[in-house]
Amino acid sequence: ISCVTNNDCPNAFSCKNNYCQYPTYYCLGHDSCIEENKSNDVLYSIQDNTQPEINELNHINTNSYIIIESCHPNNYKCYTRPCFKDSDCFSNNCEVESRRCLINKEFPIYSCINKEKGGMICGKYLEEECTDDNDCLTQQCDTQLHICKKFNKDDITIVDDNSFNNNIKNEKEQMKEKELNDKENVDSAIIFKEVLILIFIIIPVFVLTQYLKSTKYVKNIKRNRKIFEYKKVLVEDLSNC
């Protein structure tokens, strides 16, 4: 939408280079859409005041951890923020083994963003399948993998993703550290359990067994001594006869 002042841009951030600057939009297929609020990193469902009952049903308000980015399953070098279930991903497709969100081939993600020189550009989001450049938000379709590649930085406003990648790496390192700590805790619990079993079961059983054996041994000695004494007396009696 062309503009002269900010007042010419309803529901927009501002007027820039005679074009209204709108939030970044993400749509799953052509139905479920959300907008990005960069001031607090919260995603909101797009509102339609003419159909409030639909907004109530499809509201995604204050869902701050939904993972927008997704990977093509054939691109093994691609990773996202870690997911644990389908609902963690905007594509509703989590590869639990690798903990990354995958594209949903039935419902590709489309996005619309502001161009640096004004206006907006829309198209399939990164890693979505494409046949030519015009399919992609970035205007770049990989000729080998047939997926949308990264932006051409000359014409499109993008956020430096170094911090994003660092956050992903930090999250992965934290997850590995947590898994290691959990494993150590489990090992410690197993060792503690084995020590308790040793103290309260194995050692008492061993002591009791040894006690019973020694008691039986003593009884046998006493029994043998009585038999010996009986035989001795019997022999002496016979001798006297």
mmCIF file of C-alpha atoms in Angstrom:
data_model
loop_
_atom_site.group_PDB
_atom_site.id
_atom_site.type_symbol
_atom_site.label_atom_id
_atom_site.label_comp_id
_atom_site.label_asym_id
_atom_site.label_seq_id
_atom_site.Cartn_x
_atom_site.Cartn_y
_atom_site.Cartn_z
ATOM 1 C CA ILE A 1 0.000 0.000 0.000
ATOM 2 C CA SER A 2 1.419 3.410 -0.990
ATOM 3 C CA CYS A 3 1.490 6.169 1.610
ATOM 4 C CA VAL A 4 2.691 9.662 2.422
ATOM 5 C CA THR A 5 2.415 9.652 6.220
ATOM 6 C CA ASN A 6 1.939 7.009 8.903
ATOM 7 C CA ASN A 7 -1.745 7.900 9.055
ATOM 8 C CA ASP A 8 -2.129 6.444 5.562
ATOM 9 C CA CYS A 9 -1.181 2.969 6.861
ATOM 10 C CA PRO A 10 -3.934 1.241 8.865
ATOM 11 C CA ASN A 11 -2.695 -1.641 11.058
ATOM 12 C CA ALA A 12 0.881 -1.001 9.906
ATOM 13 C CA PHE A 13 4.083 -0.025 11.695
ATOM 14 C CA SER A 14 4.909 3.068 9.673
ATOM 15 C CA CYS A 15 5.244 4.658 6.239
ATOM 16 C CA LYS A 16 8.668 4.167 4.645
ATOM 17 C CA ASN A 17 9.741 5.188 1.140
ATOM 18 C CA ASN A 18 6.065 5.844 0.350
ATOM 19 C CA TYR A 19 5.137 2.257 1.267
ATOM 20 C CA CYS A 20 3.391 0.994 4.402
ATOM 21 C CA GLN A 21 5.589 -1.211 6.582
ATOM 22 C CA TYR A 22 3.652 -4.196 7.925
ATOM 23 C CA PRO A 23 4.609 -6.975 10.347
ATOM 24 C CA THR A 24 6.165 -10.162 9.023
ATOM 25 C CA TYR A 25 3.482 -12.705 8.222
ATOM 26 C CA TYR A 26 3.713 -16.503 8.208
ATOM 27 C CA CYS A 27 0.977 -18.677 6.742
ATOM 28 C CA LEU A 28 0.637 -22.456 6.829
ATOM 29 C CA GLY A 29 -0.901 -23.255 3.470
ATOM 30 C CA HIS A 30 -3.403 -20.514 2.689
ATOM 31 C CA ASP A 31 -5.463 -20.633 5.877
ATOM 32 C CA SER A 32 -3.615 -20.476 9.209
ATOM 33 C CA CYS A 33 -1.631 -17.233 9.411
ATOM 34 C CA ILE A 34 0.237 -15.517 12.228
ATOM 35 C CA GLU A 35 2.113 -12.241 12.444
ATOM 36 C CA GLU A 36 5.376 -11.530 14.194
ATOM 37 C CA ASN A 37 5.596 -8.844 16.841
ATOM 38 C CA LYS A 38 9.304 -8.071 17.076
ATOM 39 C CA SER A 39 8.923 -5.867 20.135
ATOM 40 C CA ASN A 40 8.313 -8.867 22.374
ATOM 41 C CA ASP A 41 8.923 -11.857 20.071
ATOM 42 C CA VAL A 42 5.331 -13.008 20.418
ATOM 43 C CA LEU A 43 3.299 -14.405 17.546
ATOM 44 C CA TYR A 44 -0.359 -13.507 17.116
ATOM 45 C CA SER A 45 -3.021 -14.950 14.904
ATOM 46 C CA ILE A 46 -4.205 -12.555 12.214
ATOM 47 C CA GLN A 47 -7.440 -10.881 13.268
ATOM 48 C CA ASP A 48 -10.514 -10.562 11.091
ATOM 49 C CA ASN A 49 -13.024 -8.219 12.717
ATOM 50 C CA THR A 50 -15.766 -9.355 10.361
ATOM 51 C CA GLN A 51 -15.585 -12.938 11.688
ATOM 52 C CA PRO A 52 -14.775 -12.762 15.422
ATOM 53 C CA GLU A 53 -15.977 -16.320 16.014
ATOM 54 C CA ILE A 54 -13.203 -17.637 13.727
ATOM 55 C CA ASN A 55 -10.592 -15.626 15.635
ATOM 56 C CA GLU A 56 -11.715 -17.225 18.869
ATOM 57 C CA LEU A 57 -11.309 -20.715 17.422
ATOM 58 C CA ASN A 58 -7.991 -20.148 15.653
ATOM 59 C CA HIS A 59 -6.349 -17.833 18.166
ATOM 60 C CA ILE A 60 -2.624 -18.452 18.745
ATOM 61 C CA ASN A 61 -2.160 -15.454 21.025
ATOM 62 C CA THR A 62 0.881 -15.383 23.386
ATOM 63 C CA ASN A 63 2.354 -18.583 21.967
ATOM 64 C CA SER A 64 5.930 -17.384 22.274
ATOM 65 C CA TYR A 65 7.718 -20.659 21.613
ATOM 66 C CA ILE A 66 6.222 -21.886 18.366
ATOM 67 C CA ILE A 67 9.071 -22.712 15.965
ATOM 68 C CA ILE A 68 8.560 -21.020 12.609
ATOM 69 C CA GLU A 69 11.651 -22.315 10.825
ATOM 70 C CA SER A 70 11.619 -25.821 9.361
ATOM 71 C CA CYS A 71 13.935 -28.033 7.330
ATOM 72 C CA HIS A 72 13.506 -30.108 4.208
ATOM 73 C CA PRO A 73 14.008 -33.777 5.194
ATOM 74 C CA ASN A 74 16.643 -34.200 2.468
ATOM 75 C CA ASN A 75 18.737 -31.304 3.761
ATOM 76 C CA TYR A 76 20.726 -32.945 6.547
ATOM 77 C CA LYS A 77 22.775 -29.801 7.165
ATOM 78 C CA CYS A 78 19.690 -27.871 8.212
ATOM 79 C CA TYR A 79 18.628 -27.611 11.837
ATOM 80 C CA THR A 80 16.048 -25.647 13.808
ATOM 81 C CA ARG A 81 15.433 -24.840 17.419
ATOM 82 C CA PRO A 82 14.859 -28.190 19.165
ATOM 83 C CA CYS A 83 11.333 -29.599 19.067
ATOM 84 C CA PHE A 84 9.880 -32.470 21.093
ATOM 85 C CA LYS A 85 6.422 -32.865 19.561
ATOM 86 C CA ASP A 86 4.561 -31.796 16.411
ATOM 87 C CA SER A 87 2.755 -28.939 18.138
ATOM 88 C CA ASP A 88 6.111 -27.260 18.876
ATOM 89 C CA CYS A 89 6.451 -26.546 15.150
ATOM 90 C CA PHE A 90 4.386 -24.148 13.061
ATOM 91 C CA SER A 91 4.547 -26.801 10.321
ATOM 92 C CA ASN A 92 3.126 -29.301 12.846
ATOM 93 C CA ASN A 93 5.846 -31.753 11.833
ATOM 94 C CA CYS A 94 8.595 -32.535 14.357
ATOM 95 C CA GLU A 95 11.285 -35.098 13.600
ATOM 96 C CA VAL A 96 11.716 -36.258 17.181
ATOM 97 C CA GLU A 97 14.886 -38.272 16.520
ATOM 98 C CA SER A 98 16.826 -35.199 15.370
ATOM 99 C CA ARG A 99 14.656 -32.724 17.336
ATOM 100 C CA ARG A 100 14.148 -30.467 14.340
ATOM 101 C CA CYS A 101 11.023 -29.171 12.632
ATOM 102 C CA LEU A 102 10.430 -30.437 9.099
ATOM 103 C CA ILE A 103 8.404 -28.848 6.325
ATOM 104 C CA ASN A 104 4.834 -29.971 5.823
ATOM 105 C CA LYS A 105 4.588 -30.839 2.135
ATOM 106 C CA GLU A 106 0.789 -30.681 2.207
ATOM 107 C CA PHE A 107 0.785 -27.237 3.840
ATOM 108 C CA PRO A 108 3.932 -25.260 2.921
ATOM 109 C CA ILE A 109 4.801 -22.137 4.898
ATOM 110 C CA TYR A 110 4.419 -18.821 3.056
ATOM 111 C CA SER A 111 5.766 -15.541 4.372
ATOM 112 C CA CYS A 112 5.468 -11.841 3.568
ATOM 113 C CA ILE A 113 8.146 -9.348 4.641
ATOM 114 C CA ASN A 114 9.008 -5.725 4.011
ATOM 115 C CA LYS A 115 11.495 -4.864 1.277
ATOM 116 C CA GLU A 116 14.305 -2.484 2.125
ATOM 117 C CA LYS A 117 13.270 -0.025 -0.578
ATOM 118 C CA GLY A 118 9.588 -0.209 0.304
ATOM 119 C CA GLY A 119 6.719 -2.542 -0.372
ATOM 120 C CA MET A 120 6.417 -6.188 0.548
ATOM 121 C CA ILE A 121 7.464 -9.471 -0.986
ATOM 122 C CA CYS A 122 5.722 -12.810 -0.425
ATOM 123 C CA GLY A 123 6.527 -16.398 -1.252
ATOM 124 C CA LYS A 124 7.389 -19.810 0.127
ATOM 125 C CA TYR A 125 9.583 -19.731 3.216
ATOM 126 C CA LEU A 126 13.112 -21.170 3.536
ATOM 127 C CA GLU A 127 13.511 -24.927 2.867
ATOM 128 C CA GLU A 128 10.083 -25.220 1.227
ATOM 129 C CA GLU A 129 9.971 -27.089 -2.083
ATOM 130 C CA CYS A 130 10.105 -24.978 -5.248
ATOM 131 C CA THR A 131 10.367 -25.284 -9.017
ATOM 132 C CA ASP A 132 11.771 -21.825 -9.813
ATOM 133 C CA ASP A 133 12.900 -18.603 -8.124
ATOM 134 C CA ASN A 134 9.454 -17.018 -8.284
ATOM 135 C CA ASP A 135 8.108 -19.624 -5.842
ATOM 136 C CA CYS A 136 10.351 -18.412 -3.039
ATOM 137 C CA LEU A 137 10.203 -15.486 -0.647
ATOM 138 C CA THR A 138 13.934 -15.111 -1.237
ATOM 139 C CA GLN A 139 13.577 -15.326 -5.026
ATOM 140 C CA GLN A 140 16.187 -18.090 -4.912
ATOM 141 C CA CYS A 141 15.311 -21.726 -5.602
ATOM 142 C CA ASP A 142 18.140 -24.251 -5.223
ATOM 143 C CA THR A 143 18.506 -26.000 -8.582
ATOM 144 C CA GLN A 144 19.781 -29.244 -7.030
ATOM 145 C CA LEU A 145 17.656 -29.712 -3.922
ATOM 146 C CA HIS A 146 14.678 -27.740 -5.316
ATOM 147 C CA ILE A 147 14.180 -25.914 -2.034
ATOM 148 C CA CYS A 148 14.064 -22.198 -1.243
ATOM 149 C CA LYS A 149 17.474 -20.818 -0.278
ATOM 150 C CA LYS A 150 18.515 -17.848 1.860
ATOM 151 C CA PHE A 151 17.802 -14.217 1.080
ATOM 152 C CA ASN A 152 19.494 -11.968 -1.428
ATOM 153 C CA LYS A 153 20.651 -9.339 1.061
ATOM 154 C CA ASP A 154 20.747 -6.569 -1.532
ATOM 155 C CA ASP A 155 17.012 -6.066 -1.702
ATOM 156 C CA ILE A 156 15.354 -7.574 1.365
ATOM 157 C CA THR A 157 15.355 -6.542 4.988
ATOM 158 C CA ILE A 158 16.593 -9.453 7.072
ATOM 159 C CA VAL A 159 17.784 -9.891 10.619
ATOM 160 C CA ASP A 160 21.351 -11.058 11.135
ATOM 161 C CA ASP A 161 20.976 -14.715 12.058
ATOM 162 C CA ASN A 162 24.331 -15.128 13.824
ATOM 163 C CA SER A 163 22.745 -14.576 17.220
ATOM 164 C CA PHE A 164 19.912 -16.927 16.256
ATOM 165 C CA ASN A 165 22.385 -19.658 15.259
ATOM 166 C CA ASN A 166 24.353 -19.047 18.445
ATOM 167 C CA ASN A 167 21.162 -19.413 20.451
ATOM 168 C CA ILE A 168 20.452 -22.713 18.718
ATOM 169 C CA LYS A 169 23.970 -23.951 19.467
ATOM 170 C CA ASN A 170 23.657 -22.828 23.078
ATOM 171 C CA GLU A 171 20.318 -24.593 23.413
ATOM 172 C CA LYS A 172 21.817 -27.784 21.981
ATOM 173 C CA GLU A 173 24.810 -27.549 24.314
ATOM 174 C CA GLN A 174 22.485 -27.001 27.261
ATOM 175 C CA MET A 175 20.402 -29.993 26.217
ATOM 176 C CA LYS A 176 23.520 -32.181 25.922
ATOM 177 C CA GLU A 177 24.696 -30.984 29.329
ATOM 178 C CA LYS A 178 21.259 -31.712 30.798
ATOM 179 C CA GLU A 179 21.252 -35.199 29.262
ATOM 180 C CA LEU A 180 24.736 -35.814 30.685
ATOM 181 C CA ASN A 181 23.639 -34.609 34.125
ATOM 182 C CA ASP A 182 20.504 -36.751 33.945
ATOM 183 C CA LYS A 183 22.635 -39.767 33.028
ATOM 184 C CA GLU A 184 25.004 -39.068 35.928
ATOM 185 C CA ASN A 185 22.028 -38.731 38.278
ATOM 186 C CA VAL A 186 20.616 -42.041 37.047
ATOM 187 C CA ASP A 187 24.005 -43.734 37.471
ATOM 188 C CA SER A 188 24.323 -42.295 40.989
ATOM 189 C CA ALA A 189 20.829 -43.510 41.855
ATOM 190 C CA ILE A 190 21.663 -47.001 40.571
ATOM 191 C CA ILE A 191 24.894 -47.096 42.591
ATOM 192 C CA PHE A 192 23.065 -45.883 45.709
ATOM 193 C CA LYS A 193 20.406 -48.544 45.216
ATOM 194 C CA GLU A 194 23.037 -51.251 44.802
ATOM 195 C CA VAL A 195 24.801 -50.093 47.988
ATOM 196 C CA LEU A 196 21.518 -50.254 49.906
ATOM 197 C CA ILE A 197 20.859 -53.746 48.572
ATOM 198 C CA LEU A 198 24.368 -54.756 49.606
ATOM 199 C CA ILE A 199 23.993 -53.300 53.116
ATOM 200 C CA PHE A 200 20.445 -54.375 53.945
ATOM 201 C CA ILE A 201 20.072 -57.635 52.015
ATOM 202 C CA ILE A 202 23.250 -59.290 50.802
ATOM 203 C CA ILE A 203 25.423 -58.686 53.889
ATOM 204 C CA PRO A 204 22.713 -59.738 56.421
ATOM 205 C CA VAL A 205 21.967 -62.865 54.383
ATOM 206 C CA PHE A 206 25.670 -63.687 54.222
ATOM 207 C CA VAL A 207 26.109 -63.144 57.979
ATOM 208 C CA LEU A 208 23.034 -65.231 58.769
ATOM 209 C CA THR A 209 24.233 -68.011 56.489
ATOM 210 C CA GLN A 210 27.635 -68.048 58.144
ATOM 211 C CA TYR A 211 26.008 -68.037 61.568
ATOM 212 C CA LEU A 212 23.792 -70.982 60.680
ATOM 213 C CA LYS A 213 26.759 -72.853 59.274
ATOM 214 C CA SER A 214 28.819 -72.218 62.406
ATOM 215 C CA THR A 215 25.899 -73.212 64.653
ATOM 216 C CA LYS A 216 25.441 -76.423 62.718
ATOM 217 C CA TYR A 217 29.174 -77.079 62.932
ATOM 218 C CA VAL A 218 29.164 -76.603 66.711
ATOM 219 C CA LYS A 219 26.153 -78.887 67.067
ATOM 220 C CA ASN A 220 27.907 -81.550 65.022
ATOM 221 C CA ILE A 221 30.979 -81.292 67.252
ATOM 222 C CA LYS A 222 28.860 -81.673 70.396
ATOM 223 C CA ARG A 223 26.968 -84.565 68.857
ATOM 224 C CA ASN A 224 30.150 -86.332 67.830
ATOM 225 C CA ARG A 225 31.619 -85.747 71.285
ATOM 226 C CA LYS A 226 28.573 -87.339 72.948
ATOM 227 C CA ILE A 227 28.763 -90.321 70.615
ATOM 228 C CA PHE A 228 32.451 -90.691 71.355
ATOM 229 C CA GLU A 229 31.869 -90.512 75.113
ATOM 230 C CA TYR A 230 29.044 -93.037 74.875
ATOM 231 C CA LYS A 231 31.226 -95.466 72.975
ATOM 232 C CA LYS A 232 34.050 -94.983 75.483
ATOM 233 C CA VAL A 233 31.764 -95.751 78.424
ATOM 234 C CA LEU A 234 30.365 -98.771 76.617
ATOM 235 C CA VAL A 235 33.842 -100.134 75.971
ATOM 236 C CA GLU A 236 34.851 -99.629 79.589
ATOM 237 C CA ASP A 237 31.714 -101.436 80.788
ATOM 238 C CA LEU A 238 32.414 -104.344 78.524
ATOM 239 C CA SER A 239 35.971 -104.492 79.761
ATOM 240 C CA ASN A 240 34.817 -104.666 83.365
ATOM 241 C CA CYS A 241 32.596 -107.591 82.520
#
